[in-house]
Short mmCIF file of C-alpha atoms in Angstrom, two decimals:
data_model
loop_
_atom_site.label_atom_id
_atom_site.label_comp_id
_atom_site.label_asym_id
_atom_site.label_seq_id
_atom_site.Cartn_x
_atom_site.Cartn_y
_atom_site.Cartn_z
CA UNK A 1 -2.83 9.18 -4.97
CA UNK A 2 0.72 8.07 -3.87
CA UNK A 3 3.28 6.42 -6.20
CA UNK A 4 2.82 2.77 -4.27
CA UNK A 5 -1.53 3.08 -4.41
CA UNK A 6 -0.70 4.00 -8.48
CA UNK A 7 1.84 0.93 -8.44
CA UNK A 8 -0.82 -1.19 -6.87
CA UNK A 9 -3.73 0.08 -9.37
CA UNK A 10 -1.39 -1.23 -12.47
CA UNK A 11 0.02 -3.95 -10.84
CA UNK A 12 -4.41 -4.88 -10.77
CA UNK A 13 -5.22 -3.54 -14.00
CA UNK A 14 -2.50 -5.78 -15.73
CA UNK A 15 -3.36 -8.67 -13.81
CA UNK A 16 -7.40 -8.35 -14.98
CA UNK A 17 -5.86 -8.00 -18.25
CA UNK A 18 -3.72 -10.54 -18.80
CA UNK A 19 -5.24 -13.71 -17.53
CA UNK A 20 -8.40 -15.39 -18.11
CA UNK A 21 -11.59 -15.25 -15.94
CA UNK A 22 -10.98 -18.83 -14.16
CA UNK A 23 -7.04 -17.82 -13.24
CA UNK A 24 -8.53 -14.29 -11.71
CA UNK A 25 -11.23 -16.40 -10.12
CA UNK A 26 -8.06 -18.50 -8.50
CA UNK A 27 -6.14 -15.64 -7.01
CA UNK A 28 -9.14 -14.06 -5.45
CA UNK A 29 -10.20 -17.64 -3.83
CA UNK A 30 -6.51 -18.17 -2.72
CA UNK A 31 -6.64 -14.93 -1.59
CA UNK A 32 -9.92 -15.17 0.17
CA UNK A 33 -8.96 -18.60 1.93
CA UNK A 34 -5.57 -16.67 3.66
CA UNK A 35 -7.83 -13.81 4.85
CA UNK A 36 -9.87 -16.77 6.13
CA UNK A 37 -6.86 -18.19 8.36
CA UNK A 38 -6.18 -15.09 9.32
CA UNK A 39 -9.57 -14.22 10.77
CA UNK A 40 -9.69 -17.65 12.25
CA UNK A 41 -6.43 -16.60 13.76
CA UNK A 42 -7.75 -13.47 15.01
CA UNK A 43 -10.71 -15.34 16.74
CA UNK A 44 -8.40 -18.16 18.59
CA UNK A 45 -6.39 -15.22 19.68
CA UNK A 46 -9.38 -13.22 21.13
CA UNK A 47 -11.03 -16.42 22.65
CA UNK A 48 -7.85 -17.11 24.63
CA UNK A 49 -7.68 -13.39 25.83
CA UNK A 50 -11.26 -13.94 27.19
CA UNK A 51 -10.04 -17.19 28.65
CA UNK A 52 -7.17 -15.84 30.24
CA UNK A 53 -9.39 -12.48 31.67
CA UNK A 54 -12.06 -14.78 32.86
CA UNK A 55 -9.55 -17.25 34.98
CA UNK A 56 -7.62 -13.90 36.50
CA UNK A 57 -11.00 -12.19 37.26
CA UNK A 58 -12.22 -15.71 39.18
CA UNK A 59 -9.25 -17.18 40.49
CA UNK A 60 -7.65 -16.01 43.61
CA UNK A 61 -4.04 -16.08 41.78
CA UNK A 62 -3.20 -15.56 38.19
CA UNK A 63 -0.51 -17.61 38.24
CA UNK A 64 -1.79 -20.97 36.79
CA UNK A 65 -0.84 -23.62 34.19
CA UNK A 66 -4.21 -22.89 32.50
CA UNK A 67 -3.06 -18.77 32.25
CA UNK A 68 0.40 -19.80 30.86
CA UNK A 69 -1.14 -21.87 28.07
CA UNK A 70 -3.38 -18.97 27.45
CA UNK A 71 -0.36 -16.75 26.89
CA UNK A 72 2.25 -19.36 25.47
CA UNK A 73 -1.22 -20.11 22.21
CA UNK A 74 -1.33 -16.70 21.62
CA UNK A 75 1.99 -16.36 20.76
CA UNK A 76 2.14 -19.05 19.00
CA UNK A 77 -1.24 -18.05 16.90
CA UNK A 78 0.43 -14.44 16.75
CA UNK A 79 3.75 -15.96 15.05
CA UNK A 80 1.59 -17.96 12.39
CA UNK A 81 -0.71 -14.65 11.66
CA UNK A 82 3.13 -13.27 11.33
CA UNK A 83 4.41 -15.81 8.99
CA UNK A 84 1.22 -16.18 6.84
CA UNK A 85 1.81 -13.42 4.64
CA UNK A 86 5.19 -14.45 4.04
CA UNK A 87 3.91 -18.12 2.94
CA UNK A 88 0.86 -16.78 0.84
CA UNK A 89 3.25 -13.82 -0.87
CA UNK A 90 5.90 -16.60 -1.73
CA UNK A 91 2.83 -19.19 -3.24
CA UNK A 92 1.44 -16.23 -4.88
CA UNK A 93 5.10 -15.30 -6.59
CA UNK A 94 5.63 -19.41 -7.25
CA UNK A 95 2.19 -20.79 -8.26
CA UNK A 96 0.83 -17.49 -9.89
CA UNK A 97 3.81 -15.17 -10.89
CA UNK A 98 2.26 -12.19 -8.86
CA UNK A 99 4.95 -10.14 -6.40
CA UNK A 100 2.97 -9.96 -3.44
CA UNK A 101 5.07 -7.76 -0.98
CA UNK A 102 4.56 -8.28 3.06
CA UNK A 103 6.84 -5.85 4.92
CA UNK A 104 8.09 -7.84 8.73
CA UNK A 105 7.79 -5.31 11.07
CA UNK A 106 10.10 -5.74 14.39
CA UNK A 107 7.51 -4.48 16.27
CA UNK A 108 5.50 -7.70 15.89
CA UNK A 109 8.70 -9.60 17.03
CA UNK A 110 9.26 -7.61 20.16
CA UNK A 111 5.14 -8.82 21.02
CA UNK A 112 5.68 -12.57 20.98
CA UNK A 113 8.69 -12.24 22.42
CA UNK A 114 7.17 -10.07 25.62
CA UNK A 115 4.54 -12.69 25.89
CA UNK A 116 6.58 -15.69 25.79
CA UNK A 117 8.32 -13.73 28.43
CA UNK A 118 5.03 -13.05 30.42
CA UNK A 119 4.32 -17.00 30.03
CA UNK A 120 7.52 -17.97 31.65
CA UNK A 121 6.71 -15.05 34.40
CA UNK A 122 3.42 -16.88 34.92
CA UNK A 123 4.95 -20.06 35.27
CA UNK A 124 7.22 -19.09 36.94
CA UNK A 125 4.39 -17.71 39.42
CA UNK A 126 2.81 -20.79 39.43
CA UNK A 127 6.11 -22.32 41.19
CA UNK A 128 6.54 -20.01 44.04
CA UNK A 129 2.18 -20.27 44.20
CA UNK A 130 2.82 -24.51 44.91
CA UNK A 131 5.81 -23.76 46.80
CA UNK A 132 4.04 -21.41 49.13
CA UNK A 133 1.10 -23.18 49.53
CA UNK A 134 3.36 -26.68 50.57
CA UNK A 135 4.90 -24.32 53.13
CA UNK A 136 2.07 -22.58 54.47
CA UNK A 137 -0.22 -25.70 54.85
CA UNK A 138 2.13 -28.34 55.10
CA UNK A 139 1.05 -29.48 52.17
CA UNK A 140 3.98 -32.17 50.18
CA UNK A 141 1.56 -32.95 47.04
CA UNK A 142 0.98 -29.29 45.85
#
């Protein structure tokens, strides 16, 4: 086992040790209701993918209002599911004394920021879609 797994086995063990049954019962149901939100989060984030798959695979263009509010909620349920750990891990440290550790990874950044950049592509899209259709067809309301 590495140093960090044996940091994380006594970082347990002294926790089980040192507080009573109901406080232990506490952490694991505060812990339980973040992994909650973040499956929740995780289910949002797949139901707008299917969303956004569904209205590209039917519609003759991609590049609708309904697609860029696909992309723009993912992001923004992707930068909550970024931020979560942060919140619980500071709680955790405030309410309970534990040091819950959540490492940001820049990766995860460079994500939202590529699809709020997609979203502003597809909106962008949408534009030049109206514009050419009002050209094309002579139609002013589009």
């Amino acid at each position: 086992a590495s140093e960090d797994n044996i940091n994380t086995i006594n970082q347990i063990k002294n926790v089980l040790t040192n507080n009573s049954n109901a406080k232990i019962i506490i952490y694991v149901e505060s812990g339980m209701f973040f992994l909650c939100v973040t499956v929740m989060l995780y289910i949002l984030i797949l139901k707008h993918l299917e969303d956004l798959f569904e209205n590209i695979g039917k519609g003759d263009t991609p590049f609708t209002l309904d697609n860029v509010n696909h992309i723009k909620k993912i992001a923004m349920y992707l930068i909550i599911n970024i931020v979560l750990p942060y919140v619980s891990g500071i709680l955790f440290e405030l309410i309970f004394n534990m040091d819950i550790s959540a490492e940001f990874e820049m990766f995860d950044l460079i994500e939202i920021l590529f699809l709020f950049g997609m979203a502003y592509v597809f909106q962008y899209g949408h534009a030049i879609q109206l514009d050419s259709k009002g050209k094309m067809y002579g139609d002013d309301n589009e």
